Coordinates of C-alpha atoms in Angstrom, one line a residue:
M58 CA 50.2 -67.7 50.9
C59 CA 47.2 -69.7 50.0
K60 CA 48.4 -72.6 52.3
Y61 CA 48.9 -70.1 55.1
Y62 CA 45.3 -68.9 55.0
A63 CA 44.0 -72.5 54.5
K64 CA 45.9 -73.5 57.7
H65 CA 45.1 -70.6 60.0
L66 CA 41.7 -69.6 58.6
P67 CA 40.1 -72.9 57.7
S68 CA 36.6 -71.4 57.6
L69 CA 37.7 -68.8 55.0
K70 CA 36.9 -69.9 51.4
I71 CA 39.6 -68.8 49.0
V72 CA 38.7 -68.4 45.3
L73 CA 41.5 -68.3 42.7
L74 CA 40.7 -66.1 39.6
S75 CA 43.0 -66.7 36.7
D76 CA 42.8 -66.9 33.0
D77 CA 45.8 -69.3 33.0
N78 CA 44.6 -72.9 32.7
E79 CA 47.8 -74.3 34.4
N80 CA 47.5 -71.9 37.4
R81 CA 43.9 -73.0 37.9
R82 CA 44.8 -76.7 37.7
R83 CA 47.6 -76.3 40.3
G84 CA 45.3 -74.3 42.6
V85 CA 42.7 -77.1 42.6
E86 CA 45.1 -80.1 42.8
N87 CA 47.8 -78.7 45.2
D88 CA 45.8 -76.3 47.4
G89 CA 42.2 -77.5 47.1
L90 CA 41.1 -74.0 46.0
L91 CA 38.0 -73.0 44.1
A92 CA 39.4 -71.9 40.8
F93 CA 37.6 -70.0 38.0
S94 CA 38.5 -68.0 34.9
C95 CA 37.5 -64.4 35.0
R96 CA 34.7 -65.1 32.5
Q97 CA 33.3 -68.0 34.6
Y98 CA 33.3 -65.9 37.8
I99 CA 31.6 -62.9 36.2
E100 CA 29.0 -65.0 34.4
S101 CA 28.1 -66.5 37.8
L102 CA 27.2 -63.0 39.0
N103 CA 24.4 -62.7 36.4
K104 CA 25.4 -59.2 35.5
P105 CA 25.1 -58.8 31.7
E106 CA 27.0 -55.5 31.7
L107 CA 30.0 -57.1 33.3
V108 CA 29.9 -60.0 30.9
D109 CA 29.9 -57.6 28.0
R110 CA 32.9 -55.8 29.3
I111 CA 35.0 -58.8 29.6
A112 CA 33.7 -60.0 26.3
A113 CA 34.9 -56.8 24.7
K114 CA 38.3 -57.2 26.2
E115 CA 38.5 -60.8 24.9
K116 CA 37.4 -59.5 21.5
K117 CA 40.1 -56.8 21.5
D118 CA 42.8 -59.2 22.6
A119 CA 41.8 -61.7 19.9
E120 CA 41.8 -59.0 17.2
I121 CA 45.3 -57.9 18.3
D122 CA 46.5 -61.5 18.0
E123 CA 44.9 -62.0 14.7
M124 CA 46.3 -58.8 13.2
Q125 CA 49.8 -60.0 14.0
V126 CA 49.2 -62.9 11.6
T127 CA 46.8 -61.5 9.0
D128 CA 44.9 -58.4 8.1
T129 CA 42.1 -60.1 6.2
T130 CA 39.5 -58.9 8.6
R131 CA 40.3 -55.3 7.8
K132 CA 41.4 -55.3 4.2
N133 CA 37.7 -55.1 3.1
K134 CA 37.0 -52.1 5.3
Q135 CA 36.1 -49.0 3.3
I136 CA 36.4 -45.4 4.4
I137 CA 32.8 -44.1 4.3
F138 CA 33.1 -40.6 5.8
P139 CA 35.5 -37.7 5.2
E140 CA 38.0 -37.0 8.0
H141 CA 36.9 -34.4 10.6
M142 CA 39.0 -31.2 10.7
R143 CA 41.1 -30.5 13.7
L144 CA 39.7 -27.9 16.2
A145 CA 42.6 -25.6 15.5
D146 CA 41.8 -25.6 11.8
I147 CA 38.1 -25.1 12.6
Q148 CA 38.8 -22.1 14.7
M149 CA 40.8 -20.5 11.9
G150 CA 37.9 -21.3 9.5
L151 CA 35.4 -19.7 11.8
K152 CA 37.5 -16.6 12.1
S153 CA 38.0 -16.2 8.4
G154 CA 34.2 -16.8 7.7
R155 CA 34.8 -19.8 5.6
L156 CA 33.1 -22.1 8.2
Y157 CA 30.1 -21.7 10.4
Q158 CA 29.2 -23.0 13.8
G159 CA 25.8 -24.3 14.7
S160 CA 23.6 -26.9 16.4
F161 CA 22.9 -30.1 14.5
Q162 CA 19.3 -31.1 14.4
A163 CA 18.6 -34.4 12.7
S164 CA 15.3 -35.0 10.8
R165 CA 12.7 -37.3 12.3
E166 CA 11.4 -38.3 8.9
N167 CA 14.5 -38.8 6.9
Y168 CA 17.8 -40.1 8.4
L169 CA 19.7 -38.6 5.4
E170 CA 18.6 -35.0 6.2
A171 CA 19.2 -32.5 8.9
N172 CA 19.4 -28.8 9.6
V173 CA 22.2 -26.9 11.3
F174 CA 21.0 -23.8 13.2
L175 CA 23.7 -21.2 13.1
H176 CA 24.7 -19.0 16.0
D177 CA 23.9 -15.3 15.4
N178 CA 23.9 -15.4 11.6
E179 CA 21.3 -13.2 10.0
K180 CA 22.1 -14.2 6.4
Y181 CA 21.9 -18.0 7.0
P182 CA 20.0 -18.7 10.3
Q183 CA 19.9 -22.3 9.3
L184 CA 21.6 -24.5 6.7
F185 CA 20.3 -27.7 5.2
V186 CA 22.4 -30.9 5.1
Q187 CA 21.5 -33.8 2.9
G188 CA 23.4 -37.1 2.2
Y189 CA 25.4 -39.5 4.3
K190 CA 28.8 -38.0 3.5
N191 CA 27.6 -34.5 4.1
L192 CA 26.2 -35.5 7.5
N193 CA 29.6 -36.9 8.3
R194 CA 28.9 -38.7 11.6
A195 CA 27.2 -35.9 13.4
V196 CA 24.6 -36.9 16.0
H197 CA 21.5 -34.9 17.0
D198 CA 22.3 -32.0 19.3
D199 CA 26.0 -32.0 18.5
I200 CA 27.7 -28.6 18.0
V201 CA 29.3 -28.8 14.5
A202 CA 31.3 -26.8 12.0
V203 CA 29.9 -26.6 8.5
E204 CA 31.0 -25.4 5.2
L205 CA 28.5 -23.7 2.8
L206 CA 28.2 -25.6 -0.5
P207 CA 28.2 -23.9 -3.9
E208 CA 24.7 -22.7 -4.8
S209 CA 24.7 -25.3 -7.7
E210 CA 24.9 -28.1 -5.0
W211 CA 22.0 -26.7 -2.9
A212 CA 19.3 -29.3 -2.3
T213 CA 15.6 -29.6 -1.6
P214 CA 14.2 -31.7 1.3
T215 CA 12.4 -34.8 0.1
S216 CA 8.8 -35.3 0.9
L217 CA 9.3 -39.0 1.4
I218 CA 9.8 -40.6 4.8
L219 CA 13.0 -42.5 4.6
E220 CA 14.0 -45.1 7.2
E221 CA 17.2 -47.1 7.4
V222 CA 16.8 -50.6 6.0
E223 CA 17.8 -53.6 8.1
E224 CA 21.0 -55.2 7.1
D225 CA 23.4 -57.9 8.1
V226 CA 25.3 -56.9 11.2
G227 CA 27.6 -59.9 11.8
D228 CA 31.1 -59.7 13.2
Y229 CA 32.7 -59.0 9.8
V230 CA 30.5 -56.8 7.7
N231 CA 31.5 -54.9 4.6
E232 CA 30.5 -51.4 5.5
R233 CA 29.1 -49.8 2.4
E234 CA 28.2 -46.3 1.6
E235 CA 24.4 -45.7 1.5
D236 CA 23.1 -45.2 -2.0
E237 CA 22.2 -41.5 -2.1
Q238 CA 20.0 -39.5 -4.5
V239 CA 20.1 -35.8 -4.4
I240 CA 16.5 -34.5 -4.7
N241 CA 16.4 -32.1 -7.6
K242 CA 12.9 -30.9 -8.0
P243 CA 12.1 -28.5 -10.9
N244 CA 10.7 -25.1 -10.1
V245 CA 11.2 -25.7 -6.3
Q246 CA 13.4 -23.2 -4.4
K247 CA 16.4 -25.0 -3.0
L248 CA 17.7 -24.3 0.5
P249 CA 21.1 -23.0 1.4
S250 CA 23.0 -26.3 1.9
A251 CA 26.2 -27.3 3.7
R252 CA 28.4 -30.2 4.6
I253 CA 29.7 -30.9 8.1
V254 CA 33.5 -30.7 8.3
G255 CA 34.1 -31.1 12.0
I256 CA 32.6 -31.7 15.5
I257 CA 33.1 -28.9 17.9
K258 CA 31.3 -30.5 20.8
R259 CA 29.7 -33.9 21.2
N260 CA 26.4 -33.9 23.2
W261 CA 26.0 -37.6 23.4
R262 CA 23.9 -39.0 26.3
P263 CA 22.7 -42.5 27.2
Y264 CA 19.9 -43.6 24.8
C265 CA 16.9 -45.8 25.4
G266 CA 15.8 -48.3 22.8
M267 CA 15.8 -52.0 21.9
L268 CA 18.2 -54.5 20.4
Q269 CA 17.9 -55.5 16.7
L270 CA 19.5 -59.0 16.8
S271 CA 21.8 -60.2 14.0
D272 CA 20.6 -63.1 11.8
M273 CA 24.1 -64.7 12.0
P274 CA 24.4 -67.6 14.4
D275 CA 26.4 -67.0 17.6
A276 CA 26.8 -63.4 16.6
T277 CA 28.0 -60.9 19.3
R278 CA 27.6 -57.8 17.2
H279 CA 24.1 -56.4 17.1
L280 CA 22.4 -53.1 16.3
F281 CA 20.7 -51.0 18.9
M282 CA 17.6 -49.1 17.7
P283 CA 17.1 -45.9 19.8
A284 CA 13.6 -44.8 20.7
E285 CA 14.4 -41.3 19.5
K286 CA 14.2 -41.5 15.7
R287 CA 16.8 -38.7 15.3
I288 CA 19.5 -40.8 16.8
P289 CA 21.3 -43.3 14.5
K290 CA 21.4 -47.0 15.1
I291 CA 24.3 -48.0 17.4
R292 CA 26.4 -51.1 17.0
I293 CA 27.3 -52.8 20.3
E294 CA 29.1 -56.0 21.3
T295 CA 27.2 -58.2 23.6
R296 CA 27.0 -61.9 24.4
Q297 CA 23.8 -61.4 26.4
S298 CA 21.5 -61.0 23.4
D299 CA 19.1 -63.8 24.6
K300 CA 18.6 -61.9 27.8
L301 CA 18.3 -58.5 26.2
K302 CA 15.9 -59.3 23.4
N303 CA 12.4 -58.0 23.9
Q304 CA 13.8 -55.6 26.6
R305 CA 14.1 -51.9 26.7
I306 CA 17.8 -51.1 27.3
I307 CA 20.1 -48.1 27.6
V308 CA 23.2 -47.8 25.4
S309 CA 25.9 -45.1 25.3
I310 CA 28.0 -44.2 22.2
D311 CA 31.7 -44.6 22.5
C312 CA 33.0 -43.5 19.1
W313 CA 32.1 -43.3 15.4
P314 CA 35.0 -44.4 13.2
R315 CA 35.3 -43.3 9.6
D316 CA 34.9 -46.9 8.3
S317 CA 31.7 -47.7 10.2
R318 CA 28.3 -46.9 9.0
Y319 CA 27.0 -46.8 12.6
P320 CA 28.5 -45.4 15.8
L321 CA 30.0 -47.9 18.2
G322 CA 28.7 -48.1 21.8
H323 CA 28.2 -50.3 24.8
F324 CA 25.3 -51.7 26.8
V325 CA 24.6 -49.7 30.0
R326 CA 21.6 -51.3 31.7
C327 CA 18.2 -52.9 31.2
L328 CA 15.0 -51.1 31.9
G329 CA 12.5 -53.9 31.6
P330 CA 10.2 -55.7 29.1
I331 CA 9.0 -53.9 26.0
G332 CA 5.4 -52.9 26.4
D333 CA 5.4 -52.9 30.2
K334 CA 3.8 -49.8 31.5
E335 CA 6.5 -48.9 34.0
T336 CA 9.2 -49.6 31.6
E337 CA 7.7 -47.4 28.8
N338 CA 7.2 -44.6 31.4
Q339 CA 10.8 -44.8 32.3
V340 CA 11.8 -44.6 28.6
L341 CA 9.6 -41.4 28.3
L342 CA 11.2 -39.8 31.3
L343 CA 14.7 -40.7 30.5
E344 CA 14.5 -39.7 26.8
H345 CA 13.0 -36.3 27.7
D346 CA 15.5 -35.9 30.6
V347 CA 12.8 -35.6 33.2
P348 CA 14.1 -35.9 36.8
N349 CA 11.9 -38.5 38.6
Y350 CA 14.0 -39.4 41.7
P351 CA 12.6 -38.9 45.2
F352 CA 13.1 -35.5 46.7
P353 CA 16.3 -35.4 48.7
Q354 CA 16.2 -34.8 52.5
S355 CA 17.7 -31.3 52.1
V356 CA 14.5 -30.4 50.1
L357 CA 12.2 -32.0 52.6
D358 CA 13.9 -30.1 55.4
C359 CA 12.7 -26.8 53.7
L360 CA 9.0 -27.8 54.1
P361 CA 6.8 -26.3 56.9
T362 CA 5.6 -28.5 59.7
L363 CA 2.0 -29.7 60.1
P364 CA -0.4 -28.6 61.2
W365 CA 0.2 -25.3 59.3
L366 CA -1.5 -22.2 60.7
I367 CA -1.4 -18.6 59.6
S368 CA 0.3 -16.5 62.2
D369 CA -1.2 -13.2 63.4
E370 CA 1.9 -11.4 62.2
E371 CA 1.6 -12.7 58.7
R372 CA -2.1 -12.2 58.5
A373 CA -1.6 -8.5 59.4
K374 CA 0.6 -8.1 56.3
R375 CA -2.0 -9.3 53.9
L376 CA -5.4 -8.3 52.6
D377 CA -8.1 -10.5 54.1
L378 CA -10.4 -11.7 51.4
T379 CA -11.8 -14.8 53.2
K380 CA -15.4 -13.5 53.1
L381 CA -15.6 -13.2 49.3
A382 CA -17.3 -15.9 47.3
I383 CA -14.0 -17.1 45.7
C384 CA -13.9 -20.4 43.8
S385 CA -11.6 -22.3 41.4
V386 CA -12.5 -23.8 38.0
D387 CA -10.2 -26.6 36.7
P388 CA -10.2 -29.8 34.8
P389 CA -11.5 -33.0 36.6
G390 CA -9.1 -34.5 39.0
C391 CA -6.9 -31.4 39.4
T392 CA -5.2 -31.3 42.8
D393 CA -2.6 -28.6 42.2
I394 CA -5.1 -25.7 42.0
D395 CA -3.0 -22.6 41.4
D396 CA -5.7 -20.0 40.6
A397 CA -9.1 -18.9 41.7
L398 CA -11.6 -16.1 40.8
H399 CA -14.4 -14.0 42.2
C400 CA -16.8 -11.2 41.1
I401 CA -18.9 -9.0 43.2
V402 CA -21.0 -5.9 42.5
L403 CA -19.7 -2.6 43.9
P404 CA -21.9 0.1 45.4
N405 CA -21.5 2.2 42.2
G406 CA -22.8 -0.7 40.0
N407 CA -19.5 -1.7 38.6
Y408 CA -18.0 -5.1 39.1
Q409 CA -15.0 -6.0 41.2
C410 CA -13.3 -9.0 39.5
G411 CA -10.4 -10.8 41.1
V412 CA -7.8 -13.4 40.1
H413 CA -6.0 -15.1 42.9
I414 CA -2.7 -17.0 42.4
A415 CA -1.2 -19.3 45.0
D416 CA 1.7 -17.6 46.8
V417 CA 4.4 -20.2 46.3
C418 CA 7.2 -17.7 47.0
H419 CA 6.1 -17.6 50.7
F420 CA 7.3 -21.2 51.1
I421 CA 10.2 -21.3 48.6
R422 CA 12.9 -18.8 49.3
P423 CA 15.6 -18.0 46.8
G424 CA 18.8 -20.0 47.0
T425 CA 17.4 -22.7 49.2
A426 CA 17.6 -26.4 48.4
I427 CA 13.9 -26.6 47.4
D428 CA 14.4 -23.6 45.1
E429 CA 17.4 -25.2 43.4
E430 CA 15.6 -28.5 43.0
A431 CA 12.5 -26.7 41.5
N432 CA 14.9 -25.0 39.1
R433 CA 16.3 -28.3 38.0
R434 CA 12.9 -29.8 37.5
S435 CA 11.5 -26.7 35.9
T436 CA 7.9 -27.9 35.7
T437 CA 5.4 -30.6 36.8
V438 CA 5.2 -33.4 34.3
Y439 CA 2.0 -35.3 33.7
L440 CA 1.9 -38.9 32.5
V441 CA -1.3 -40.8 31.9
D442 CA -1.1 -42.6 35.3
Q443 CA 1.2 -40.4 37.4
R444 CA 2.5 -37.0 38.0
I445 CA 6.2 -35.9 38.5
D446 CA 6.0 -33.0 40.8
M447 CA 8.3 -29.9 40.6
V448 CA 8.0 -29.4 44.4
P449 CA 6.9 -31.9 47.1
G450 CA 3.2 -32.7 47.3
L451 CA 2.8 -30.9 50.7
L452 CA 3.1 -27.7 48.7
S453 CA 1.9 -28.6 45.2
S454 CA -1.2 -30.4 46.3
N455 CA -1.9 -28.8 49.7
L456 CA -0.5 -25.6 51.0
C457 CA 0.0 -24.0 47.6
S458 CA -3.2 -25.5 46.2
L459 CA -6.2 -23.2 46.5
R460 CA -8.5 -25.9 47.6
D461 CA -11.8 -25.3 49.4
D462 CA -10.7 -26.9 52.7
G463 CA -9.0 -23.9 54.4
E464 CA -7.3 -20.6 54.2
R465 CA -4.4 -20.1 51.7
F466 CA -1.9 -17.4 50.9
A467 CA -2.3 -15.8 47.5
F468 CA -1.3 -12.9 45.2
S469 CA -4.5 -11.1 44.1
V470 CA -5.2 -8.8 41.2
L471 CA -8.4 -6.8 41.7
W472 CA -10.1 -4.8 38.9
E473 CA -13.0 -2.4 38.8
I474 CA -14.7 -3.2 35.6
E475 CA -17.6 -1.5 33.8
P476 CA -20.1 -4.4 33.2
K477 CA -21.4 -3.4 29.7
T478 CA -18.1 -2.6 28.0
A479 CA -15.7 -4.8 30.2
K480 CA -13.4 -1.7 30.4
V481 CA -11.0 -1.8 33.3
L482 CA -11.3 1.3 35.4
S483 CA -8.8 0.7 38.1
T484 CA -6.4 -2.1 39.3
Q485 CA -5.1 -3.1 42.7
F486 CA -2.4 -5.7 43.6
H487 CA -2.3 -7.4 47.0
K488 CA -0.7 -10.2 49.0
S489 CA -3.8 -11.8 50.4
V490 CA -5.4 -14.5 52.5
I491 CA -8.3 -16.3 50.7
L492 CA -10.8 -19.0 51.5
S493 CA -12.1 -20.8 48.5
K494 CA -15.8 -21.6 48.7
A495 CA -15.7 -24.3 46.0
S496 CA -13.3 -26.3 43.8
L497 CA -15.3 -26.7 40.6
T498 CA -14.7 -28.5 37.3
Y499 CA -15.4 -26.7 34.1
E500 CA -18.6 -28.8 33.8
Q501 CA -19.8 -28.1 37.3
A502 CA -19.2 -24.3 36.9
Q503 CA -21.1 -24.4 33.6
M504 CA -24.0 -26.2 35.2
R505 CA -24.2 -23.6 37.9
I506 CA -24.2 -20.8 35.3
D507 CA -27.0 -22.5 33.3
D508 CA -29.2 -23.4 36.2
K509 CA -31.8 -20.7 36.4
N510 CA -32.8 -21.8 39.9
A511 CA -29.4 -21.3 41.3
N512 CA -29.0 -17.8 42.7
D513 CA -26.4 -18.1 45.5
E514 CA -23.6 -15.5 45.5
L515 CA -21.0 -17.9 44.1
T516 CA -23.2 -18.8 41.1
K517 CA -24.1 -15.1 40.4
G518 CA -20.4 -14.3 40.6
L519 CA -19.7 -17.0 37.9
R520 CA -22.4 -15.5 35.7
R521 CA -20.9 -12.0 35.9
L522 CA -17.4 -13.4 35.2
N523 CA -18.7 -15.2 32.2
D524 CA -20.5 -12.2 30.8
V525 CA -17.4 -10.0 31.1
A526 CA -15.2 -12.7 29.6
K527 CA -17.4 -12.9 26.5
I528 CA -17.1 -9.2 25.9
M529 CA -13.3 -9.3 26.4
K530 CA -12.9 -12.2 24.0
S531 CA -15.0 -10.5 21.4
E532 CA -12.8 -7.4 21.5
R533 CA -9.6 -9.5 21.2
V534 CA -10.9 -11.4 18.2
S535 CA -12.0 -8.1 16.5
N536 CA -8.5 -6.7 17.1
G537 CA -6.9 -9.6 15.3
A538 CA -6.4 -12.3 17.9
L539 CA -5.7 -15.7 16.3
T540 CA -7.1 -18.8 17.9
L541 CA -5.6 -22.1 16.8
A542 CA -7.1 -24.6 19.3
S543 CA -7.2 -28.3 18.7
N544 CA -9.3 -30.9 20.5
E545 CA -7.6 -32.2 23.7
I546 CA -8.0 -35.7 24.9
R547 CA -8.0 -37.3 28.4
F548 CA -7.7 -40.8 29.6
N549 CA -10.2 -42.6 31.8
L550 CA -8.2 -44.8 34.2
D551 CA -9.1 -48.0 36.1
S552 CA -9.5 -47.1 39.7
E553 CA -7.4 -50.0 41.0
T554 CA -4.7 -50.6 38.3
H555 CA -4.5 -47.0 37.0
D556 CA -4.4 -48.5 33.5
P557 CA -6.1 -46.4 30.8
I558 CA -9.4 -47.9 29.8
D559 CA -10.8 -45.2 27.5
V560 CA -9.9 -42.1 25.6
V561 CA -12.3 -39.2 25.4
S562 CA -12.2 -35.8 23.8
K563 CA -12.4 -32.9 26.2
K564 CA -15.5 -30.8 25.6
L565 CA -14.8 -27.0 25.6
R566 CA -17.4 -25.0 27.4
E567 CA -17.9 -21.3 28.0
T568 CA -16.2 -21.7 31.4
N569 CA -13.0 -22.8 29.7
S570 CA -13.0 -19.5 27.8
M571 CA -14.0 -17.6 30.9
V572 CA -10.9 -18.8 32.9
E573 CA -8.7 -18.3 29.9
E574 CA -9.8 -14.7 29.4
F575 CA -9.2 -13.7 33.1
M576 CA -5.9 -15.5 33.3
L577 CA -4.8 -13.6 30.1
L578 CA -6.0 -10.3 31.6
A579 CA -4.1 -11.0 34.8
N580 CA -0.9 -11.7 32.8
I581 CA -1.3 -8.5 30.8
T582 CA -2.0 -6.4 33.9
V583 CA 0.9 -7.8 35.9
A584 CA 3.3 -7.5 32.9
R585 CA 2.4 -3.8 32.6
K586 CA 2.9 -3.2 36.3
I587 CA 6.4 -4.9 36.2
Y588 CA 7.4 -2.8 33.2
E589 CA 6.2 0.3 34.9
V590 CA 8.0 -0.3 38.2
F591 CA 11.1 -2.3 36.9
P592 CA 11.6 -1.1 33.3
Q593 CA 15.3 -2.2 33.2
F594 CA 14.5 -5.7 34.3
A595 CA 11.1 -6.4 32.6
C596 CA 11.2 -9.2 29.9
L597 CA 8.9 -9.8 27.0
R598 CA 8.2 -13.3 26.0
R599 CA 7.9 -12.8 22.2
H600 CA 6.7 -15.2 19.6
P601 CA 8.4 -14.2 16.3
K602 CA 6.2 -14.0 13.2
P603 CA 6.8 -17.2 11.3
P604 CA 8.1 -17.0 7.7
I605 CA 5.4 -16.8 5.1
S606 CA 6.9 -20.0 3.5
N607 CA 5.8 -22.0 6.5
Y608 CA 2.2 -21.6 5.4
D609 CA 2.8 -23.0 1.9
P610 CA 1.5 -26.5 2.7
L611 CA -1.7 -25.0 4.2
I612 CA -2.2 -22.6 1.3
K613 CA -1.7 -25.4 -1.3
A614 CA -4.1 -27.7 0.6
A615 CA -6.7 -25.0 0.8
E616 CA -6.3 -24.2 -2.9
S617 CA -7.1 -27.8 -3.8
K618 CA -10.5 -27.2 -2.2
S619 CA -10.9 -23.8 -3.8
I620 CA -10.3 -22.0 -0.5
K621 CA -8.1 -19.0 -0.3
I622 CA -5.9 -18.5 2.8
E623 CA -4.4 -15.1 3.5
V624 CA -1.4 -15.1 5.9
E625 CA 0.0 -11.6 5.8
T626 CA -1.3 -10.8 9.3
G627 CA -2.8 -12.8 12.2
K628 CA -6.2 -11.3 11.6
Q629 CA -6.1 -12.2 7.9
L630 CA -5.3 -15.8 8.8
A631 CA -8.0 -15.9 11.5
D632 CA -10.6 -14.5 9.1
S633 CA -9.5 -16.9 6.3
L634 CA -9.9 -19.9 8.6
D635 CA -13.3 -18.7 9.8
K636 CA -14.5 -18.3 6.2
A637 CA -13.1 -21.8 5.4
I638 CA -15.0 -23.3 8.3
Y639 CA -18.2 -21.4 7.2
N640 CA -17.9 -22.4 3.6
T641 CA -17.2 -26.1 4.5
R642 CA -20.3 -26.2 6.6
E643 CA -22.4 -24.5 3.9
E644 CA -21.3 -27.3 1.4

């Protein structure tokens, strides 16, 4: 056949791939062919993942041949972990109540500890797992079956941060059981503890990280160190370690045998050099499962065409608020402006205050491609130097952004408010058309409020909003509202490279609180209206009261400074923190 092609198609180069040395020799001498072994050909492609796959096959074939002669490579293997129960036995255990099912959540600080959050179990909402054998090869986010330990074996979490020590990872390593110490602290309440007896569902995914090279010469076995600390190290086979060192790579888990301290996996692909900005951004996005691919054409087809104009028919359906002195107040550099405010004086002396939210629903209809894509993305994600949009920029930064460059569709909530008490007298809801008069930063809005010489309608409206917001906040705090705000930071970026050049703390001004109070009032007002009109479908986003035990570290730390912290109610905690700040300043 080769001679036929050589005769009739002389311009066609024929390559013979064979792992048989004699076949390759004959192909070269008798037929004048290019002849390579599979390894030689794949290495010429410069594809590390393909080289690793053929290397794994060669390794497996070599081990099979060696096992036919001797078993010395395996006689030193020790069983480290208990055997997992079969699913049928697990199901029987769950029915009888002897076993529990839950989600495995590994500890970030101690690789020998984890919690299993049980499904619909009031008595044991979560169980503590400590020790290598008890963890029994579970990986973070797996759905596992656990068995409650006798109370005499319940344990206490250690306060130490424990990390796995580096060890020899050569081809033939004696796997040894990690030395374990059960933490028995006197006079400390122990947690209900359990051991994992089976895996109901593996939730493995590709993991980002770096290679920890073996110290042994010519080693092909190496450890992969995931970027996520809750994921164990993964042993992989690769002959491309020289190319993969100092690189961020992706690895997938294949299995976790009972005689291996680490799960076994394989190299998937390389992301780029460690420390490179683009590479590290990719790691963040992949590890947090943030979709960052371009919007598909089906989504772009849902966008309106430019120039976009409001039709007379649509304008007739909405309340025209374009003549009001409406403005937005946001952080510096904000382009997706989703809310705006105004305040005017009514003929009876009361204020009309309004919050206007961008009408995204006009452009995104249920069940469309853009709606489904937004559902997948869930939210806009902000990195230091880029933004991953939930919807295309034509909407997020233009037509659905309440900028001061044209008319926009909005949902508006209008209140009649008594100025001195901030009491809401009446409320109206409208689909509206607005025309923002200014896109202000918090600092710019504050400067307008503080400038005594500024008396334009927009500035006077900001002053009224600020006065009302102060009264509303004072009432909330007196009613027990708890404020636990920490300083936020922002990055100053180089205008050309977009690299961060400075980190500054965001200064909180009265205008921050002003916007917060009116957005909170809008949420409360809309929630009440939804409950009133759709009581069977209204949902409450509820933050459960945390267990008192969660405050123990705070209480003990405060006691060391002779400060008493009361945590029975949110108001008690707020008052205690205020007193602590006051006493610290006095000292």
